[in-house]
């Protein structure tokens, strides 16, 4: 199994920072907490947002230690907003013309061997459990991911000028995807008890979910994309589904590796869209039967490929639930001008 970083990254084994880890753990123990979705998983409220303990510890460590570069690219998403797909598309686009490696070691062949989450690491996971990853020797552009809001990104990211791509999703579909992810987490933990969907719905509407409130999370990046569009690209999952090729070309332009006219004539855009499609990725052996570590637990890769549909919420939400969630969304986003 490949390391949690892309094949172009050759960092040393992380070393422990137990003193800082203990300090973060002590701080988290003082934060407001709320049980989310299952017996044994608590979310902790940090600066207005809710996080599980392990990524929150990693976030605190990254805030203290991560040094961003202007050439870095951060893929930011609310959990279950199309993160796996965005990672695959961006990783493949950036590495499409690499000639320094060949054959089975080429970055474009890696998606047939490892899950996209192993090609683009989460900063908060790299720094979790007291680890101090060596990221200084990585070649540009370094590609990372995060589920945290813009305001909580490490200070060096906020001041570096690096580019940030944000992908959001209709809260109704997001909730359903989170619910199924929660059920998968129950299986991973070996737990027998789980909150009902109705209970999770109530928590979600109150803003309590991994990374939530979802509206504040999206607004954090939306406002920054309006203020500094050259730095933050704001995308919607529904737009990406509706015009994947067009969105991919805009994404490539934004991150500094646009498709040439010759590449477009040769069908390179369509090739990458097909290579990273839900249908192809979900049918790969590694994503059907492989496993990967997420924090201190292992997930089956297939848990990251459920349906990927727009409007799947119709199968789970009652009309009253959908209306209520839409009303919350409209009230939260009406002033800033963001619509789902």
Coordinates of C-alpha atoms in Angstrom, one line a residue:
X1 CA 0.0 0.0 0.0
X2 CA 1.3 3.4 -0.9
X3 CA 2.0 6.0 1.8
X4 CA -0.8 8.5 2.7
X5 CA 1.0 11.0 0.4
X6 CA 1.1 11.1 -3.3
X7 CA 3.8 9.0 -5.1
X8 CA 5.7 12.2 -5.8
X9 CA 6.1 12.9 -2.1
X10 CA 9.1 11.3 -0.3
X11 CA 8.8 12.6 3.2
X12 CA 10.6 10.9 6.1
X13 CA 8.8 8.9 8.8
X14 CA 7.0 11.2 11.1
X15 CA 8.4 11.7 14.6
X16 CA 6.4 12.0 17.8
X17 CA 5.6 15.2 19.6
X18 CA 4.0 13.8 22.7
X19 CA 4.2 17.0 24.7
X20 CA 2.2 19.0 22.2
X21 CA -0.1 16.1 21.6
X22 CA -0.9 16.1 25.4
X23 CA -1.5 19.8 25.3
X24 CA -4.0 19.6 22.5
X25 CA -5.7 16.7 24.1
X26 CA -6.1 18.6 27.4
X27 CA -7.5 21.6 25.5
X28 CA -10.0 19.5 23.6
X29 CA -11.2 18.0 26.9
X30 CA -12.4 21.5 28.0
X31 CA -14.4 22.2 24.8
X32 CA -18.2 21.7 24.5
X33 CA -19.0 18.3 23.1
X34 CA -21.9 16.5 21.5
X35 CA -22.4 12.9 20.6
X36 CA -22.9 12.5 16.9
X37 CA -24.7 9.7 15.2
X38 CA -23.4 6.7 17.2
X39 CA -22.4 5.4 20.5
X40 CA -18.8 6.4 21.2
X41 CA -18.1 9.3 18.8
X42 CA -18.0 12.8 20.2
X43 CA -17.7 16.0 18.3
X44 CA -16.0 19.0 19.9
X45 CA -16.8 22.6 19.3
X46 CA -13.7 24.6 18.4
X47 CA -14.1 28.2 17.3
X48 CA -17.7 27.7 16.4
X49 CA -17.3 24.4 14.4
X50 CA -17.6 20.8 15.3
X51 CA -14.8 18.2 14.9
X52 CA -13.9 14.7 16.0
X53 CA -11.0 14.5 18.3
X54 CA -8.3 13.0 16.1
X55 CA -8.5 15.5 13.2
X56 CA -9.0 18.3 15.7
X57 CA -5.7 17.4 17.3
X58 CA -4.1 17.3 13.9
X59 CA -5.6 20.7 13.0
X60 CA -4.1 22.2 16.1
X61 CA -0.7 20.8 15.3
X62 CA -0.9 22.0 11.7
X63 CA -1.9 25.5 12.9
X64 CA 1.3 25.5 15.0
X65 CA 3.7 23.8 12.7
X66 CA 2.7 23.7 9.0
X67 CA 4.6 26.1 6.8
X68 CA 2.7 26.8 3.6
X69 CA 4.3 27.8 0.3
X70 CA 2.8 30.1 -2.4
X71 CA 2.8 27.1 -4.8
X72 CA 0.8 24.9 -2.5
X73 CA -2.7 23.8 -3.5
X74 CA -5.3 23.1 -0.8
X75 CA -8.5 21.1 -1.7
X76 CA -11.1 22.1 0.9
X77 CA -14.5 20.5 1.3
X78 CA -17.2 20.0 3.8
X79 CA -17.2 16.3 4.7
X80 CA -19.0 14.1 2.1
X81 CA -19.2 16.9 -0.6
X82 CA -17.3 15.0 -3.3
X83 CA -13.9 15.1 -1.8
X84 CA -12.8 11.7 -3.3
X85 CA -13.7 12.9 -6.8
X86 CA -12.1 16.3 -6.4
X87 CA -8.9 14.6 -5.2
X88 CA -8.8 12.3 -8.2
X89 CA -9.5 15.0 -10.7
X90 CA -7.0 17.4 -9.3
X91 CA -4.2 14.9 -8.8
X92 CA -4.6 13.5 -12.3
X93 CA -4.7 17.0 -13.9
X94 CA -1.6 18.2 -12.1
X95 CA 0.4 15.0 -13.0
X96 CA -0.9 14.4 -16.5
X97 CA 2.4 15.5 -18.2
X98 CA 4.9 14.2 -15.8
X99 CA 7.9 12.5 -17.5
X100 CA 10.2 11.9 -14.5
X101 CA 8.6 8.5 -13.7
X102 CA 7.4 5.8 -16.1
X103 CA 5.3 2.7 -16.3
X104 CA 3.5 1.5 -13.2
X105 CA 5.1 4.2 -11.1
X106 CA 3.6 7.0 -13.1
X107 CA 1.2 9.2 -11.1
X108 CA -1.6 8.6 -13.6
X109 CA -1.3 4.8 -13.0
X110 CA -1.5 5.3 -9.2
X111 CA -5.3 5.8 -9.2
X112 CA -5.5 2.2 -10.3
X113 CA -3.5 1.0 -7.3
X114 CA -4.6 3.3 -4.4
X115 CA -7.6 5.2 -3.3
X116 CA -7.5 9.0 -4.2
X117 CA -7.3 9.8 -0.5
X118 CA -3.9 8.2 -0.4
X119 CA -2.7 10.4 -3.3
X120 CA -3.8 13.7 -1.6
X121 CA -3.4 13.6 2.2
X122 CA -5.4 15.6 4.7
X123 CA -3.1 18.0 6.6
X124 CA -5.0 17.3 9.9
X125 CA -4.4 13.6 9.5
X126 CA -0.7 14.0 8.6
X127 CA -0.3 15.9 11.9
X128 CA -2.5 13.7 14.0
X129 CA -1.4 11.4 16.9
X130 CA 1.5 13.6 17.7
X131 CA 3.2 13.1 14.4
X132 CA 5.6 15.7 12.8
X133 CA 5.7 14.9 9.1
X134 CA 8.6 16.1 7.0
X135 CA 7.0 18.1 4.2
X136 CA 9.8 20.5 3.4
X137 CA 11.5 18.3 0.8
X138 CA 8.3 17.7 -1.2
X139 CA 8.4 19.1 -4.8
X140 CA 6.1 21.9 -5.9
X141 CA 3.2 22.0 -6.2
X142 CA 2.4 20.3 -3.0
X143 CA -1.2 19.1 -2.9
X144 CA -3.1 18.8 0.4
X145 CA -6.7 18.5 1.5
X146 CA -8.8 19.7 4.4
X147 CA -12.3 19.6 5.8
X148 CA -11.8 22.7 8.0
X149 CA -13.3 26.1 7.4
X150 CA -11.2 28.9 5.8
X151 CA -10.9 30.8 9.1
X152 CA -9.3 27.8 10.8
X153 CA -6.7 27.1 8.2
X154 CA -3.1 27.4 9.5
X155 CA -1.9 31.0 9.6
X156 CA 0.8 30.2 7.1
X157 CA -1.8 29.2 4.6
X158 CA -3.8 32.3 5.1
X159 CA -0.7 34.4 4.5
X160 CA 1.1 32.4 1.8
X161 CA -0.9 33.2 -1.3
X162 CA -1.4 29.5 -2.0
X163 CA -4.4 28.5 -4.0
X164 CA -7.5 26.9 -2.4
X165 CA -10.2 25.0 -4.3
X166 CA -13.5 24.6 -2.3
X167 CA -16.2 22.2 -3.2
X168 CA -19.6 22.3 -1.6
X169 CA -22.9 20.4 -2.0
X170 CA -26.6 20.7 -1.5
X171 CA -27.1 20.3 2.3
X172 CA -29.8 17.7 1.7
X173 CA -27.6 15.4 -0.2
X174 CA -24.7 16.2 2.1
X175 CA -26.7 15.0 5.1
X176 CA -27.7 11.7 3.5
X177 CA -24.1 11.0 2.5
X178 CA -22.9 11.9 6.0
X179 CA -25.5 9.5 7.4
X180 CA -24.3 6.6 5.4
X181 CA -20.7 7.5 6.3
X182 CA -21.8 7.4 9.9
X183 CA -23.2 3.9 9.5
X184 CA -19.9 2.8 7.9
X185 CA -18.1 4.3 10.9
X186 CA -20.3 2.2 13.2
X187 CA -19.2 -0.9 11.4
X188 CA -15.6 0.1 11.6
X189 CA -15.9 0.7 15.4
X190 CA -17.7 -2.6 15.8
X191 CA -20.6 -0.7 17.6
X192 CA -24.1 -2.0 17.9
X193 CA -25.9 1.2 18.6
X194 CA -26.5 4.2 16.3
X195 CA -28.6 7.2 16.4
X196 CA -31.6 7.2 14.1
X197 CA -31.7 9.2 10.9
X198 CA -34.3 11.5 12.5
X199 CA -31.9 12.2 15.4
X200 CA -29.0 12.9 13.0
X201 CA -31.3 15.2 11.0
X202 CA -32.1 17.3 14.1
X203 CA -28.4 17.6 15.0
X204 CA -27.5 18.6 11.4
X205 CA -30.2 21.3 11.4
X206 CA -28.8 22.6 14.7
X207 CA -25.4 22.9 13.1
X208 CA -23.9 19.9 14.8
X209 CA -22.1 17.6 12.4
X210 CA -18.5 16.8 11.4
X211 CA -17.2 20.2 10.2
X212 CA -20.6 21.9 10.8
X213 CA -22.5 24.1 10.7
X214 CA -22.5 23.4 7.0
X215 CA -23.7 26.9 6.1
X216 CA -21.0 28.7 8.0
X217 CA -18.4 26.3 6.5
X218 CA -19.5 27.2 3.0
X219 CA -19.9 30.9 3.7
X220 CA -16.3 31.0 5.1
X221 CA -14.9 30.1 1.6
X222 CA -17.6 31.9 -0.4
X223 CA -16.8 35.2 1.1
X224 CA -13.1 34.7 0.5
X225 CA -13.7 33.6 -3.1
X226 CA -15.5 36.9 -3.7
X227 CA -12.8 38.9 -2.0
X228 CA -9.9 37.1 -3.6
X229 CA -11.0 35.1 -6.6
X230 CA -7.5 34.6 -7.8
X231 CA -6.8 32.7 -4.6
X232 CA -10.0 30.8 -3.7
X233 CA -12.0 28.9 -6.3
X234 CA -15.6 28.1 -5.2
X235 CA -17.3 25.2 -6.9
X236 CA -20.6 23.3 -6.3
X237 CA -20.9 19.5 -6.6
X238 CA -24.0 19.9 -8.8
X239 CA -22.1 22.1 -11.3
X240 CA -19.3 19.6 -11.4
X241 CA -21.7 16.8 -12.1
X242 CA -23.5 18.7 -14.8
X243 CA -20.4 19.9 -16.7
X244 CA -17.4 18.0 -15.5
X245 CA -15.3 18.8 -18.5
X246 CA -16.0 22.6 -18.3
X247 CA -15.4 22.6 -14.5
X248 CA -12.2 20.6 -14.9
X249 CA -10.8 23.1 -17.5
X250 CA -11.6 26.0 -15.1
X251 CA -9.9 24.1 -12.2
X252 CA -6.8 23.4 -14.3
X253 CA -6.6 27.1 -15.2
X254 CA -7.0 28.2 -11.6
X255 CA -4.3 25.8 -10.2
X256 CA -1.8 26.9 -12.9
X257 CA -1.8 24.0 -15.3
X258 CA -4.3 24.8 -18.0
X259 CA -5.0 22.5 -20.9
X260 CA -3.4 23.6 -24.1
X261 CA -5.4 23.8 -27.3
X262 CA -3.6 20.7 -28.5
X263 CA -4.5 18.8 -25.4
X264 CA -8.2 19.8 -25.9
X265 CA -8.1 18.7 -29.5
X266 CA -6.6 15.4 -28.5
X267 CA -9.4 14.8 -26.0
X268 CA -7.2 15.0 -22.8
X269 CA -10.0 16.7 -20.8
X270 CA -12.4 13.9 -21.7
X271 CA -9.8 11.3 -21.0
X272 CA -9.2 12.6 -17.4
X273 CA -13.0 12.9 -16.8
X274 CA -13.4 9.3 -17.8
X275 CA -10.4 8.2 -15.8
X276 CA -11.8 9.8 -12.7
X277 CA -15.4 9.0 -13.2
X278 CA -17.4 7.5 -10.3
X279 CA -18.2 4.5 -12.4
X280 CA -14.5 3.7 -13.2
X281 CA -13.1 4.5 -9.8
X282 CA -15.7 2.5 -7.9
X283 CA -15.1 -0.6 -10.1
X284 CA -11.3 -0.6 -9.6
X285 CA -10.2 -3.6 -7.5
X286 CA -8.4 -1.4 -5.0
X287 CA -11.7 0.5 -4.3
X288 CA -13.8 -2.6 -4.2
X289 CA -11.7 -4.7 -1.8
X290 CA -8.9 -2.4 -0.6
X291 CA -8.6 -0.8 2.8
X292 CA -6.9 2.4 4.1
X293 CA -6.2 4.0 7.5
X294 CA -8.3 7.0 8.5
X295 CA -6.9 8.3 11.8
X296 CA -6.5 5.3 14.0
X297 CA -9.1 3.1 12.2
X298 CA -9.2 1.3 8.9
X299 CA -11.9 1.9 6.4
X300 CA -12.9 -0.2 3.4
X301 CA -12.2 1.8 0.3
X302 CA -15.7 1.0 -1.1
X303 CA -17.2 3.2 1.7
X304 CA -16.0 6.2 -0.2
X305 CA -18.1 5.2 -3.3
X306 CA -21.8 5.0 -2.5
X307 CA -23.8 6.6 -5.3
X308 CA -22.5 10.1 -6.0
X309 CA -25.9 11.2 -7.3
X310 CA -27.5 14.6 -7.2
X311 CA -31.0 14.4 -5.6
X312 CA -30.5 11.1 -3.7
X313 CA -32.0 12.9 -0.7
X314 CA -35.4 12.2 -2.2
X315 CA -35.1 8.6 -1.0
X316 CA -34.4 9.5 2.6
X317 CA -35.9 12.9 3.5
X318 CA -39.6 13.4 3.9
X319 CA -41.2 16.4 2.2
X320 CA -41.4 18.1 5.6
X321 CA -37.7 17.4 6.3
X322 CA -36.6 18.7 2.9
X323 CA -38.7 21.9 3.3
X324 CA -37.3 22.5 6.7
X325 CA -33.7 22.1 5.6
X326 CA -34.2 24.2 2.5
X327 CA -35.7 26.9 4.8
X328 CA -32.7 26.8 7.1
X329 CA -30.4 27.0 4.0
X330 CA -32.2 30.0 2.5
X331 CA -32.3 31.9 5.8
X332 CA -28.5 31.3 6.4
X333 CA -27.4 32.2 3.0
X334 CA -29.9 34.8 1.8
X335 CA -27.8 37.8 2.8
X336 CA -24.4 36.7 1.4
X337 CA -25.9 35.7 -1.9
X338 CA -24.9 32.1 -2.0
X339 CA -27.5 29.6 -3.3
X340 CA -27.7 25.8 -3.5

